[in-house]
Amino acid sequence: MNPAPITVVGLGPMGRAMAGALLRAGHPVTVWNRTPARADELVLAGATRAAGPADAVTASPLTILSLTDYPAMYDILGGLPAGALAGRDLVNLSSDTPAASRAAAEWAGDRGARFLTGGVMVPAPAIGQPGAHAYYSGPEELFAAHAPALRVIGETRYLGADPGLAQLFYQAQLDVFLTALSALLHATALVTAAGVPASDFLPDAMGMLTGIPDMVGDGASVAAALEAGRHPGDLSTTRMMGATAAHILRTSEESGVDRELPAAVASHYGRAIAAGHGARNWTALYEVIRARPQ
Ligand SMILES: NC(=O)c1ccc[n+]([C@@H]2O[C@H](COP(=O)([O-])OP(=O)(O)OC[C@H]3O[C@@H](n4cnc5c(N)ncnc54)[C@H](OP(=O)(O)O)[C@@H]3O)[C@@H](O)[C@H]2O)c1
């Protein structure tokens, strides 16, 4: 079967990488971007430039959106003539909240379009490479219909019918990523405030990140402890870790480095200890972090 025609709307680094990979896989690709020059290289590589958003979505049965957020989708598609989206399939791979994804699925459905939500879990240069993967959620038959094309972008991980799930997983993974990046920069600021070059510090700090599973156990074992509410305090207790969290906060304050991140971490430990979890494992922090039943 010939590769299906696909439209890509939004040509930031991610959209350009996806359109390029689809072209290389033999798909006829139509592109549109608010800033037209960002399509130039793709057009040279064989993509068709749509004259506007309406031409873009009617050029292919499937339109992939790669935008900064969901409001950008409404800016682009909200003004289309009535009926332009009817019978079309949309896959939105832009970042936003699960609630925004659910609202968008309804919005698309009201206009006769089918809607799949996605979250790409690798940086743009990794698109189409081994290890690239993305989460999807929405109607299963819609996912199945486009899975062969979506696999060009990366391995597909389908999470279920709820259109909010893909962005929930995306945001939760990015929570880990962005917090770790801020921690890396904060820690670097601590050592550079003492006159130590960043290059003396960062290689070991990167090793700390990759060494975390060896120190705390793999995902399955941590998940089992959290699900069972089992926090035996035989190794790294909340009290011991909380003392260190307070030392990091004090060191930050004494060196004039921003205190917000270590203050938030110290607050988790402080509240867990105040709630009686001091002698339990550090995973007991979960008891103060997680959502309370309403
Ligand atoms: N880049 C990555 O490594 C990466 C990795 C994983 C996931 N993602 C996600 O993928 C999505 C795209 O990433 P990106 O790096 O390509 O983002 P980007 O550089 O911010 O590009 C965003 C695209 O959105 C368009 N846009 C934004 N607001 C708009 C509006 N109001 N109306 C019309 N167009 C609008 C921009 O058009 P203009 O060109 O005209 O500004 C551009 O094409 C994001 O949601 C991001 O979170 C990115």
Coordinates of C-alpha atoms and ligand atoms in Angstrom, one line a residue:
M1 CA 0.0 0.0 0.0
N2 CA 1.3 3.5 -0.8
P3 CA 2.1 5.7 2.2
A4 CA -0.9 7.9 2.9
P5 CA -0.9 11.7 2.3
I6 CA -0.4 13.6 5.6
T7 CA -0.6 17.3 6.5
V8 CA 1.7 18.8 9.1
V9 CA 0.6 22.1 10.7
G10 CA 3.2 23.8 12.8
L11 CA 6.8 23.8 11.7
G12 CA 8.9 24.5 14.8
P13 CA 11.8 22.2 15.3
M14 CA 9.5 19.3 16.1
G15 CA 7.0 19.8 13.3
R16 CA 9.9 20.1 10.8
A17 CA 11.5 16.9 12.1
M18 CA 8.2 15.0 11.8
A19 CA 7.4 16.3 8.3
G20 CA 11.0 15.5 7.2
A21 CA 10.7 11.9 8.5
L22 CA 7.3 11.4 6.9
L23 CA 8.7 12.7 3.5
R24 CA 11.7 10.3 3.8
A25 CA 9.3 7.5 4.5
G26 CA 7.5 8.2 1.2
H27 CA 4.4 10.0 2.4
P28 CA 3.1 12.8 0.3
V29 CA 3.4 15.7 2.8
T30 CA 1.5 19.0 2.8
V31 CA 2.8 21.7 5.2
W32 CA 1.5 24.9 6.7
N33 CA 3.0 27.3 9.2
R34 CA 2.1 30.7 10.5
T35 CA 5.6 31.9 9.6
P36 CA 5.8 30.7 6.0
A37 CA 9.7 30.7 5.7
R38 CA 9.8 27.7 8.2
A39 CA 8.4 25.5 5.4
D40 CA 11.0 26.5 2.8
E41 CA 13.5 23.6 3.4
L42 CA 10.7 21.0 3.5
V43 CA 9.2 22.3 0.2
L44 CA 12.7 22.0 -1.4
A45 CA 12.7 18.4 0.0
G46 CA 9.4 17.6 -1.8
A47 CA 6.6 18.8 0.6
T48 CA 3.7 20.8 -0.8
R49 CA 3.1 24.2 0.8
A50 CA -0.6 24.8 1.5
A51 CA -1.9 28.3 0.8
G52 CA -3.6 28.5 4.2
P53 CA -5.0 26.4 7.0
A54 CA -8.2 25.4 5.1
D55 CA -6.1 24.1 2.1
A56 CA -3.8 22.3 4.6
V57 CA -6.5 20.3 6.4
T58 CA -8.3 19.4 3.2
A59 CA -5.1 18.3 1.4
S60 CA -4.9 15.0 3.4
P61 CA -7.3 12.8 5.4
L62 CA -4.9 13.2 8.4
T63 CA -3.5 16.4 9.8
I64 CA -0.8 16.3 12.5
L65 CA -0.6 19.5 14.6
S66 CA 2.7 20.4 16.3
L67 CA 2.2 23.7 18.0
T68 CA 3.3 25.4 21.2
D69 CA 0.0 24.7 22.9
Y70 CA -3.7 24.0 22.2
P71 CA -4.8 27.6 22.0
A72 CA -2.6 27.8 18.8
M73 CA -4.8 25.1 17.3
Y74 CA -7.9 27.2 17.8
D75 CA -6.1 30.3 16.4
I76 CA -5.3 28.3 13.2
L77 CA -8.4 26.1 12.8
G78 CA -11.0 28.1 14.7
G79 CA -11.7 30.4 11.7
L80 CA -12.1 27.7 9.0
P81 CA -15.3 27.7 7.0
A82 CA -18.1 25.5 8.3
G83 CA -17.6 21.9 7.2
A84 CA -13.8 22.2 6.5
L85 CA -13.0 19.8 9.3
A86 CA -15.9 17.4 8.6
G87 CA -14.6 13.8 8.0
R88 CA -11.0 14.9 8.8
D89 CA -8.7 13.2 11.3
L90 CA -6.6 15.3 13.6
V91 CA -3.6 14.2 15.7
N92 CA -2.5 16.9 18.0
L93 CA 1.1 16.4 19.3
S94 CA 1.3 19.7 21.0
S95 CA 1.8 20.2 24.7
D96 CA -1.1 21.2 27.0
T97 CA -3.1 20.0 30.0
P98 CA -5.2 16.7 29.9
A99 CA -8.3 18.9 30.3
A100 CA -7.3 21.0 27.2
S101 CA -7.0 17.7 25.3
R102 CA -10.4 16.5 26.3
A103 CA -12.0 19.9 25.4
A104 CA -10.3 19.8 22.0
A105 CA -11.5 16.3 21.3
E106 CA -15.0 17.5 21.9
W107 CA -14.5 20.7 19.9
A108 CA -13.2 18.6 16.9
G109 CA -16.1 16.1 17.3
D110 CA -18.6 19.0 17.2
R111 CA -17.1 19.8 13.8
G112 CA -17.3 16.3 12.4
A113 CA -13.5 15.5 12.9
R114 CA -11.9 12.6 14.7
F115 CA -9.3 13.6 17.3
L116 CA -6.3 11.8 18.7
T117 CA -4.0 13.3 21.4
G118 CA -0.3 12.6 21.5
G119 CA 2.8 13.5 23.4
V120 CA 6.3 13.1 21.8
M121 CA 8.8 12.0 24.3
V122 CA 12.1 12.7 22.5
P123 CA 13.8 15.9 21.2
A124 CA 13.3 16.9 17.6
P125 CA 16.7 15.5 16.3
A126 CA 15.6 12.0 17.6
I127 CA 12.4 11.8 15.6
G128 CA 12.4 8.7 13.4
Q129 CA 15.4 7.3 15.1
P130 CA 15.6 4.1 17.2
G131 CA 14.4 4.9 20.8
A132 CA 12.0 7.6 19.7
H133 CA 8.5 7.2 21.1
A134 CA 5.3 9.0 21.7
Y135 CA 2.1 8.5 23.8
Y136 CA -1.3 8.5 22.2
S137 CA -4.9 8.4 23.4
G138 CA -8.3 8.8 21.9
P139 CA -10.5 6.4 19.8
E140 CA -8.7 3.1 19.4
E141 CA -9.9 2.7 15.8
L142 CA -8.5 6.1 14.9
F143 CA -5.2 5.2 16.4
A144 CA -5.1 1.9 14.6
A145 CA -5.9 3.6 11.3
H146 CA -2.9 5.9 11.5
A147 CA -0.5 3.8 13.5
P148 CA 1.6 2.9 10.5
A149 CA 2.2 6.6 9.7
L150 CA 2.7 7.5 13.3
R151 CA 5.3 4.8 13.7
V152 CA 7.5 6.8 11.2
I153 CA 7.8 9.5 14.0
G154 CA 8.7 6.9 16.6
E155 CA 7.4 3.9 18.5
T156 CA 3.7 4.4 19.5
R157 CA 2.4 3.8 23.0
Y158 CA -1.4 3.8 23.0
L159 CA -2.8 4.5 26.4
G160 CA -6.6 4.3 25.9
A161 CA -9.7 6.0 24.8
D162 CA -9.6 9.0 27.2
P163 CA -8.1 11.9 25.1
G164 CA -6.5 13.3 28.2
L165 CA -4.3 10.4 28.9
A166 CA -1.5 11.1 26.4
Q167 CA -1.0 14.6 27.7
L168 CA -1.2 13.3 31.3
F169 CA 1.6 10.9 30.7
Y170 CA 3.5 13.6 28.7
Q171 CA 3.2 16.2 31.5
A172 CA 4.1 13.6 34.2
Q173 CA 7.2 12.6 32.3
L174 CA 8.1 16.2 31.6
D175 CA 7.6 16.9 35.3
V176 CA 10.5 14.5 36.0
F177 CA 12.6 16.0 33.1
L178 CA 12.0 19.7 33.9
T179 CA 12.5 19.3 37.6
A180 CA 15.7 17.4 37.0
L181 CA 17.0 20.1 34.6
S182 CA 16.2 22.8 37.2
A183 CA 18.0 20.7 39.9
L184 CA 21.0 20.4 37.6
L185 CA 21.2 24.1 37.1
H186 CA 20.6 24.9 40.7
A187 CA 23.3 22.5 41.9
T188 CA 25.7 24.0 39.3
A189 CA 24.9 27.4 40.7
L190 CA 25.9 26.2 44.2
V191 CA 29.3 25.1 43.1
T192 CA 30.0 28.1 40.8
A193 CA 29.0 30.5 43.6
A194 CA 32.0 29.1 45.4
G195 CA 34.2 29.7 42.4
V196 CA 34.3 26.1 41.2
P197 CA 33.9 25.8 37.4
A198 CA 30.8 24.1 36.2
S199 CA 33.0 21.6 34.2
D200 CA 34.4 20.3 37.5
F201 CA 31.0 19.4 38.7
L202 CA 28.5 18.6 35.9
P203 CA 29.9 15.2 34.7
D204 CA 29.5 13.7 38.2
A205 CA 26.0 15.3 38.5
M206 CA 24.9 13.7 35.2
G207 CA 26.1 10.4 36.7
M208 CA 23.9 11.0 39.7
L209 CA 20.9 11.3 37.4
T210 CA 21.6 8.0 35.6
G211 CA 22.5 6.3 38.9
I212 CA 19.1 6.9 40.5
P213 CA 17.6 3.5 39.6
D214 CA 20.6 1.7 41.2
M215 CA 20.1 3.8 44.3
V216 CA 16.4 3.7 44.8
G217 CA 15.3 0.6 42.8
D218 CA 13.6 0.3 39.4
G219 CA 10.2 1.8 38.5
A220 CA 8.3 -1.4 39.3
S221 CA 9.7 -1.8 42.8
V222 CA 9.1 1.9 43.7
A223 CA 5.6 1.7 42.2
A224 CA 4.8 -1.4 44.3
A225 CA 5.9 0.4 47.5
L226 CA 3.8 3.5 46.7
E227 CA 0.7 1.4 45.7
A228 CA 1.0 -0.6 48.9
G229 CA 1.7 2.4 51.1
R230 CA 4.8 0.4 52.3
H231 CA 7.7 2.6 53.4
P232 CA 10.0 0.5 55.6
G233 CA 12.6 2.8 57.2
D234 CA 15.5 0.5 57.1
L235 CA 17.7 2.5 54.8
S236 CA 17.1 6.1 53.7
T237 CA 14.6 7.5 56.2
T238 CA 12.6 10.6 55.7
R239 CA 14.3 12.2 58.8
M240 CA 17.8 11.5 57.5
M241 CA 17.0 12.8 53.9
G242 CA 15.0 15.7 55.4
A243 CA 18.1 16.9 57.3
T244 CA 20.0 16.9 54.1
A245 CA 17.2 18.8 52.3
A246 CA 17.5 21.4 55.0
H247 CA 21.3 21.6 54.6
I248 CA 20.8 22.2 50.8
L249 CA 18.4 25.0 51.5
R250 CA 20.7 26.6 54.0
T251 CA 23.7 26.2 51.7
S252 CA 21.6 27.9 48.9
E253 CA 20.7 30.8 51.2
E254 CA 24.2 31.2 52.4
S255 CA 25.6 31.4 48.9
G256 CA 23.0 33.7 47.4
V257 CA 21.6 31.0 45.1
D258 CA 17.9 30.9 44.3
R259 CA 16.1 29.1 47.2
E260 CA 12.7 28.2 45.6
L261 CA 13.6 24.6 44.4
P262 CA 15.3 23.4 47.6
A263 CA 12.7 25.2 49.7
A264 CA 10.0 23.1 47.9
V265 CA 11.9 19.9 48.5
A266 CA 12.6 20.7 52.1
S267 CA 8.9 21.5 52.6
H268 CA 8.0 18.0 51.4
Y269 CA 10.3 16.4 54.0
G270 CA 9.3 18.8 56.7
R271 CA 5.6 18.1 56.2
A272 CA 6.2 14.4 56.0
I273 CA 8.2 14.4 59.3
A274 CA 5.5 16.5 60.9
A275 CA 2.9 14.0 59.8
G276 CA 4.8 11.2 61.6
H277 CA 6.7 9.7 58.7
G278 CA 10.2 10.6 59.9
A279 CA 11.2 7.0 60.6
R280 CA 9.9 5.6 57.4
N281 CA 11.5 5.4 53.9
W282 CA 11.8 8.6 51.8
T283 CA 9.0 7.2 49.6
A284 CA 6.6 8.3 52.5
L285 CA 6.9 11.8 51.0
Y286 CA 4.3 10.5 48.6
E287 CA 1.7 10.6 51.4
V288 CA 2.0 14.4 51.6
I289 CA 2.5 15.0 47.8
R290 CA -0.3 13.0 46.3
A291 CA -3.9 14.3 45.7
R292 CA -6.2 14.0 48.7
P293 CA -9.5 12.2 48.1
Q294 CA -12.0 15.0 47.6
Ligands
LIG1 N1 11.3 20.6 20.3 C1 11.3 19.5 21.1 O1 12.4 18.9 21.2 C2 10.1 18.9 21.6 C3 10.2 17.6 22.2 C4 9.0 17.0 22.7 C5 7.8 17.6 22.5 N2 7.7 18.8 22.0 C6 6.4 19.5 21.8 O2 6.1 19.7 20.4 C7 5.4 20.9 20.2 C8 6.2 21.7 19.2 O3 7.5 21.9 19.6 P1 8.5 22.9 18.8 O4 9.8 22.8 19.5 O5 8.4 22.7 17.4 O6 7.8 24.3 19.3 P2 7.9 25.8 18.8 O7 9.3 26.1 18.3 O8 7.4 26.5 19.9 O9 7.0 25.8 17.5 C9 5.7 25.9 17.7 C10 4.9 26.0 16.4 O10 3.7 26.6 16.9 C11 3.3 27.7 16.0 N3 2.5 28.6 16.8 C12 2.6 28.9 18.1 N4 1.6 29.7 18.5 C13 0.8 29.9 17.4 C14 -0.4 30.6 17.1 N5 -1.0 31.3 18.1 N6 -0.9 30.6 15.9 C15 -0.3 29.9 14.9 N7 0.9 29.1 15.1 C16 1.4 29.2 16.3 C17 4.7 28.3 15.7 O11 4.5 29.1 14.5 P3 5.6 30.2 14.1 O12 6.7 29.4 13.4 O13 4.8 31.1 13.2 O14 6.0 30.8 15.4 C18 5.5 27.0 15.4 O15 5.2 26.5 14.1 C19 5.4 21.6 21.6 O16 4.1 21.4 22.1 C20 6.4 20.9 22.4 O17 6.1 20.9 23.8 C21 8.8 19.5 21.5

